[in-house]
XYZ file of C-alpha atoms in Angstrom:
480
model
C 113.281 75.761 117.814
C 115.687 78.173 120.213
C 113.911 79.897 123.291
C 114.188 82.650 125.257
C 112.819 84.316 128.422
C 113.411 88.564 128.825
C 112.861 91.345 130.869
C 113.486 94.575 130.739
C 114.187 96.497 134.251
C 115.006 99.824 132.675
C 111.155 99.814 131.756
C 109.858 99.531 136.100
C 109.656 97.246 138.432
C 108.655 93.798 136.543
C 106.470 91.320 137.588
C 107.853 87.030 138.197
C 106.415 85.567 134.910
C 108.047 81.998 134.536
C 107.207 79.445 131.068
C 104.635 76.798 132.764
C 103.648 75.054 129.587
C 104.398 74.549 125.602
C 100.951 72.407 125.147
C 101.361 74.746 121.482
C 105.870 74.132 120.191
C 104.248 70.345 117.514
C 101.974 73.058 115.624
C 98.893 71.773 115.698
C 96.012 73.316 114.586
C 93.916 75.604 117.975
C 90.437 74.595 117.631
C 88.811 77.481 118.620
C 85.907 75.764 120.191
C 88.134 73.187 121.801
C 87.838 74.348 125.601
C 91.075 73.109 126.044
C 89.865 69.770 128.610
C 88.364 72.824 131.363
C 85.324 74.007 131.699
C 84.958 77.311 130.155
C 82.993 79.948 132.267
C 79.634 81.746 131.587
C 79.718 84.572 128.996
C 80.892 87.678 130.979
C 80.527 91.148 130.387
C 83.841 93.094 128.899
C 85.701 96.246 130.888
C 84.607 99.289 128.917
C 87.852 100.712 128.590
C 86.685 104.650 128.297
C 86.639 104.382 132.026
C 90.518 102.959 132.013
C 91.554 106.101 130.615
C 95.715 106.432 130.426
C 95.886 109.830 129.506
C 98.182 107.852 126.666
C 96.673 108.953 122.718
C 98.500 108.344 119.092
C 99.402 110.938 116.376
C 98.201 110.599 112.663
C 101.017 110.961 109.918
C 97.675 112.919 107.903
C 99.523 112.266 104.305
C 101.432 110.308 101.897
C 103.246 110.485 99.206
C 101.714 113.106 96.103
C 98.437 113.265 97.792
C 95.488 113.358 95.599
C 93.727 115.844 94.852
C 96.657 118.492 94.586
C 94.927 121.492 96.182
C 92.985 120.553 98.153
C 94.431 118.412 101.072
C 94.323 120.213 103.450
C 89.909 120.693 103.346
C 90.641 116.888 102.476
C 91.891 116.405 106.103
C 89.355 118.677 107.368
C 86.805 116.461 106.939
C 88.503 113.538 109.256
C 89.773 115.864 112.028
C 86.485 115.034 114.292
C 86.725 111.239 113.049
C 90.306 110.530 114.246
C 89.788 112.638 117.649
C 86.957 109.915 118.370
C 88.899 107.789 117.839
C 92.018 108.290 120.624
C 93.855 111.432 118.475
C 95.146 113.961 119.149
C 98.439 115.574 117.244
C 98.799 115.306 113.483
C 101.464 114.684 111.089
C 101.099 117.263 108.209
C 103.459 117.934 105.137
C 105.823 120.988 104.901
C 102.887 123.795 104.180
C 104.929 126.121 102.531
C 105.638 126.334 98.424
C 108.952 124.595 96.928
C 110.724 124.580 93.657
C 108.066 121.989 92.285
C 105.116 124.271 92.749
C 101.811 122.842 92.577
C 103.814 119.208 92.261
C 105.427 119.863 95.724
C 105.434 117.027 99.002
C 107.077 120.450 100.409
C 110.661 118.856 100.750
C 112.256 121.160 98.040
C 111.772 123.673 99.988
C 111.696 127.057 98.677
C 109.513 130.167 100.709
C 109.608 129.461 104.417
C 106.746 132.181 104.551
C 104.951 131.002 100.856
C 101.569 129.159 102.761
C 99.857 128.774 99.176
C 99.361 132.771 99.398
C 102.255 134.081 96.783
C 102.520 133.560 92.983
C 105.266 132.117 92.474
C 107.301 128.034 91.064
C 104.146 128.000 88.648
C 100.769 128.029 91.775
C 99.361 130.847 94.483
C 98.453 127.513 96.137
C 100.584 124.811 97.452
C 100.194 120.771 96.569
C 97.559 120.871 99.515
C 95.810 124.644 99.201
C 95.806 127.700 100.214
C 97.127 129.704 102.958
C 93.016 130.428 104.154
C 92.176 126.466 103.956
C 96.490 125.910 106.362
C 94.490 128.517 108.588
C 90.965 127.011 108.753
C 91.999 123.319 109.197
C 94.560 123.768 112.319
C 91.329 125.824 113.958
C 89.127 122.801 113.332
C 91.939 120.300 114.765
C 92.387 122.423 117.999
C 87.934 122.789 118.551
C 88.524 118.852 118.438
C 91.581 119.553 120.777
C 94.069 117.840 118.505
C 97.523 119.880 117.968
C 99.158 120.423 113.673
C 102.389 119.596 114.416
C 104.421 121.229 111.189
C 106.615 119.461 109.405
C 110.366 121.724 109.083
C 113.005 122.101 107.097
C 115.904 123.025 108.007
C 119.212 121.915 105.973
C 118.438 121.916 102.293
C 116.841 124.652 100.032
C 115.831 124.795 96.317
C 114.383 126.600 93.462
C 116.496 129.332 93.918
C 118.351 131.971 91.338
C 121.711 131.525 89.999
C 124.761 133.473 90.885
C 128.196 133.698 91.143
C 129.518 131.616 94.353
C 133.118 132.405 94.807
C 133.513 130.296 97.166
C 132.532 127.138 95.387
C 134.012 129.157 92.452
C 130.583 128.039 90.251
C 126.878 129.638 89.935
C 125.087 128.355 92.531
C 121.120 128.044 93.337
C 121.567 129.740 96.226
C 119.881 133.656 95.266
C 116.236 133.373 97.694
C 114.839 136.865 97.131
C 110.885 138.444 96.228
C 111.934 137.440 92.204
C 113.960 134.144 93.076
C 112.005 131.292 95.121
C 111.167 134.023 97.674
C 108.289 135.936 97.152
C 107.381 136.211 100.228
C 110.626 138.467 101.567
C 110.707 137.149 104.000
C 114.628 135.509 105.254
C 116.449 136.785 101.772
C 119.383 134.621 100.838
C 122.641 134.411 99.461
C 126.043 131.797 99.019
C 127.303 133.958 102.158
C 124.231 131.780 103.916
C 125.144 128.244 103.261
C 128.276 125.999 103.741
C 130.695 126.761 102.880
C 131.054 130.691 103.158
C 133.348 133.537 104.840
C 133.580 132.412 108.198
C 132.780 129.176 107.942
C 133.999 125.968 106.220
C 131.914 123.241 107.787
C 129.448 121.447 106.186
C 127.621 118.325 107.432
C 127.850 116.105 104.967
C 124.360 117.240 103.931
C 123.257 114.581 101.251
C 120.725 116.908 100.203
C 121.383 120.067 97.776
C 124.788 120.403 99.275
C 125.186 123.932 97.465
C 122.306 124.838 99.309
C 122.572 124.031 102.675
C 122.183 126.186 105.541
C 125.489 127.266 108.272
C 123.184 127.097 111.205
C 126.605 128.981 112.318
C 125.763 132.241 111.132
C 123.765 134.665 112.967
C 121.954 135.641 110.432
C 121.039 132.629 109.947
C 119.783 131.762 113.523
C 117.569 134.829 113.403
C 115.723 133.404 110.759
C 115.225 129.816 112.400
C 114.248 130.383 115.497
C 115.302 133.994 116.725
C 113.509 136.870 116.609
C 110.263 137.449 116.545
C 109.198 136.502 112.454
C 111.392 134.074 112.596
C 110.249 130.725 111.246
C 109.751 129.146 114.640
C 107.976 131.721 116.344
C 105.941 132.881 112.997
C 104.604 129.782 111.897
C 103.284 129.079 116.033
C 102.471 132.799 117.006
C 100.793 133.521 113.504
C 99.712 130.015 111.633
C 98.852 127.622 114.845
C 100.748 125.492 114.409
C 101.556 123.124 118.032
C 105.053 121.393 117.769
C 107.671 120.431 115.007
C 108.413 116.974 113.295
C 112.915 117.721 112.010
C 112.952 116.779 109.153
C 116.179 114.907 107.749
C 118.712 115.763 111.410
C 121.366 114.020 110.510
C 122.395 116.913 107.467
C 123.024 119.371 110.964
C 123.962 119.311 114.438
C 121.904 119.098 117.347
C 122.197 122.482 118.717
C 120.014 124.214 116.163
C 116.206 121.678 117.486
C 117.999 122.559 121.162
C 117.902 126.728 120.623
C 114.612 125.706 118.146
C 112.973 124.176 121.139
C 113.915 126.260 124.338
C 112.654 129.156 122.128
C 109.420 128.196 121.213
C 109.030 124.684 122.685
C 106.285 121.966 121.572
C 105.911 118.612 121.039
C 108.541 117.553 118.654
C 109.592 114.892 116.905
C 113.009 114.055 115.102
C 114.134 111.969 111.943
C 117.202 110.034 112.599
C 116.331 108.353 110.148
C 119.035 105.068 112.096
C 118.338 101.469 113.371
C 121.309 102.225 115.655
C 119.113 102.876 119.104
C 122.664 104.189 120.364
C 122.472 106.665 118.143
C 118.910 107.553 118.448
C 119.196 108.361 122.184
C 122.475 110.128 122.008
C 120.482 112.909 119.153
C 117.628 112.470 122.492
C 119.818 113.606 124.809
C 121.572 116.178 123.220
C 119.021 118.035 121.703
C 115.618 117.219 124.550
C 113.208 116.170 121.220
C 111.806 112.879 120.886
C 112.568 111.046 118.000
C 111.416 108.678 115.775
C 112.210 104.959 117.153
C 113.379 103.440 113.833
C 115.385 100.870 116.254
C 111.251 99.460 116.489
C 110.757 99.933 113.140
C 113.197 97.677 111.652
C 112.922 94.914 114.628
C 109.617 94.768 113.511
C 110.770 94.309 109.779
C 112.881 91.656 110.668
C 110.276 89.731 112.882
C 108.149 90.002 110.661
C 109.638 90.156 107.580
C 112.445 89.121 106.744
C 113.013 86.998 108.925
C 110.075 85.345 110.831
C 111.585 85.127 114.163
C 109.764 86.938 116.569
C 112.716 86.820 119.526
C 113.763 90.150 116.737
C 110.904 92.396 119.167
C 112.901 91.685 122.088
C 116.330 92.957 120.965
C 117.136 96.586 121.454
C 115.220 99.758 120.752
C 114.836 102.802 121.065
C 110.942 102.665 124.091
C 113.162 100.337 126.342
C 115.172 103.403 127.588
C 113.867 106.164 126.538
C 109.542 105.844 126.460
C 108.498 109.643 126.815
C 110.591 109.583 124.064
C 110.506 107.570 121.219
C 107.440 108.050 118.553
C 107.342 104.322 117.366
C 105.092 103.465 113.633
C 104.998 101.075 111.106
C 105.078 102.879 108.052
C 105.435 106.473 106.470
C 105.109 108.415 103.561
C 108.911 107.148 102.576
C 108.375 103.599 103.284
C 105.477 103.731 101.498
C 106.789 104.844 98.488
C 106.707 102.757 95.199
C 109.428 100.196 94.963
C 110.519 100.629 98.302
C 111.777 97.129 99.426
C 114.418 97.250 101.967
C 112.282 99.364 104.658
C 108.461 98.781 104.452
C 106.338 96.062 106.624
C 104.849 94.080 104.354
C 100.482 94.641 104.254
C 100.145 91.078 105.578
C 101.927 92.152 108.537
C 100.510 95.312 109.503
C 98.096 94.640 112.069
C 100.562 92.449 113.857
C 102.996 95.809 113.489
C 100.038 98.258 115.391
C 99.128 95.420 117.772
C 103.208 95.815 118.344
C 103.675 99.769 118.978
C 99.716 99.349 121.052
C 101.060 97.087 123.334
C 104.162 98.388 123.955
C 105.502 101.986 125.944
C 106.402 104.810 123.012
C 103.976 107.197 120.963
C 102.544 105.074 118.460
C 102.547 106.748 115.310
C 99.012 106.064 112.600
C 99.461 105.964 109.344
C 97.050 107.875 106.628
C 96.973 104.985 104.138
C 97.173 102.351 106.747
C 93.685 103.607 108.845
C 92.091 104.302 105.889
C 92.337 100.757 104.751
C 89.177 100.041 105.301
C 90.138 96.218 105.497
C 92.405 97.831 109.013
C 90.350 100.417 110.123
C 88.364 98.739 112.320
C 90.582 96.414 113.725
C 93.785 99.712 114.451
C 89.830 101.415 116.397
C 90.643 98.641 118.701
C 94.163 98.419 119.085
C 94.140 102.739 119.646
C 91.631 101.797 122.432
C 93.229 99.096 124.339
C 96.409 101.701 123.735
C 94.717 104.459 125.533
C 93.554 102.778 127.792
C 95.296 99.082 129.328
C 98.263 99.921 127.734
C 100.579 100.921 131.011
C 103.244 99.929 133.242
C 106.080 97.783 133.783
C 107.156 95.339 130.014
C 107.017 91.582 130.444
C 108.181 89.519 127.910
C 106.937 86.460 129.135
C 107.835 84.254 125.827
C 109.276 84.213 122.898
C 110.526 81.980 120.142
C 110.667 82.637 116.115
C 106.722 82.225 115.785
C 105.611 83.042 119.460
C 105.430 86.017 121.684
C 104.112 86.729 124.591
C 103.629 90.117 126.714
C 103.230 91.719 129.514
C 102.282 94.940 130.994
C 102.037 95.179 134.427
C 99.228 98.408 134.996
C 98.534 99.449 138.316
C 96.706 99.379 141.147
C 93.878 100.830 138.716
C 94.431 99.356 136.074
C 94.636 95.805 135.674
C 97.225 95.957 132.113
C 97.157 93.830 128.764
C 98.970 90.130 127.995
C 99.626 91.046 123.978
C 100.241 87.676 122.404
C 100.921 87.476 118.909
C 102.068 84.060 116.748
C 103.402 84.183 113.294
C 102.537 80.364 113.205
C 100.100 78.709 110.421
C 98.372 77.516 113.450
C 96.573 78.363 116.431
C 98.565 78.232 119.829
C 97.609 78.173 122.734
C 100.799 78.703 125.588
C 99.588 77.881 129.990
C 101.834 81.117 131.396
C 101.591 82.896 134.718
C 100.542 86.778 135.040
C 100.496 89.048 137.014
C 96.623 87.855 137.481
C 94.491 85.754 140.302
C 91.288 83.677 140.234
C 89.651 86.001 136.731
C 88.407 85.187 133.736
C 90.331 86.961 130.567
C 88.616 87.576 127.454
C 90.559 89.038 123.817
C 89.999 92.531 122.970
C 90.839 93.165 119.254
C 88.423 89.997 119.503
C 90.389 88.376 116.914
C 89.950 85.249 119.806
C 85.848 84.162 121.569
C 88.107 82.402 124.532
C 87.292 82.630 127.776
C 90.089 81.146 129.711
C 89.886 81.292 133.979
C 93.410 82.274 135.676
C 93.526 79.998 138.512
C 94.408 81.105 142.201
C 98.147 80.782 140.984
C 97.913 83.063 138.633
C 98.179 80.854 135.723
C 96.038 80.581 132.891
C 96.220 79.470 129.380
C 95.464 81.750 126.605
C 95.431 81.202 122.546
C 96.288 82.895 119.300
C 94.866 82.383 116.416
C 97.104 81.533 113.017
C 99.049 84.575 111.840
C 97.508 87.009 113.790
C 97.129 87.937 117.771
C 95.395 89.030 120.207
C 95.405 91.040 123.021
C 94.067 89.995 127.221
C 92.918 91.285 129.631
C 90.596 90.730 132.816
C 86.709 90.947 132.800
C 83.998 92.506 135.148
């Protein structure tokens, strides 16, 4: 089995580490009661993680595809806000909050009226699938009362649900007429074929895969004014009137980076872009061009390869956005698209979800928790533990101590006030133990994920034997 040692010099100065032993390579089961020939120490006390607050938090994706019950979603998540805040969530990402062509069945991505938040009767309904405007504003107020920011999902390229009109630039009728009687009952940002590609001043088209005939032309001054420049623009109305705190930009491959840069220059706020591509360099280029954060699809696909497709943990060491842009990389294990029925190519299997969460909660980046994962009673307790670990001990330089197909061991170096942690993932059907060199000395360790009851002692040289249960993980740090 090929072995690797990896370090990420671009994340901070790293501690020196080496592989000391390969005691578990024979795949013999590890007996959790076996003391490995070392006398076990007396019972010890765990660190009070609240005293090691590193300032980090996590984001909740507060929806899934086709949420139920219809018309009650804003009320549903309002009731969960206090629980999420107590768990360590500081932002929620909600679905597009305005009326879509599918009316009461729309998830908002077939956007029709940028200013109908469930207060105009069109497309067969007044409320959106998620509720009324009053319920939306109440939900945002509840979130703010719990120190949680609300992130709006923004669709800036494709529109849907307009009326038919003759389009001379396509020489046919197109659904490009948006006014008070054609999919834009608010009467704000009325549109016609001149606002979409191609038109009388622009033939440019970034090649949108969605609704090509109603792909907004962001080079037109009128479109820019309505989207982010004017006082009643989408950006300023959402921030100053509705109360949104930040932005999730949908399908950014459908328009140019300057759009996001100018949007953020106009209104600021947290932002994350959906650039669905596993190429980390492409995502980094987008971050540099826009100033926005981005979902780390490179990390998502490395986890999918490591845990599912190839069952090889060395994939966890491959190039990911968080390695170079930890403050801009938004990491995740699932979202509303990856969890759709029948999605087999972009999906982390349920039995591997917690290992994936252990990875993103212990590494740099801003982790996102998917609603259905958190609401899964088999996951929630452990996800809460992982959030607590992320918000406390997951700090400092990254040092991958050991990686092979079955095992992955990484240490966060901490700092003078924080001991950091060690993550040990094991894909083997048997428990594993490995002797490593750490940055600690003469300490008793415990697994803060509580997957192991083992209490190893670090010697004066920083050497210690740690373990990970079969097909699971452990997160080690010092004790009181």
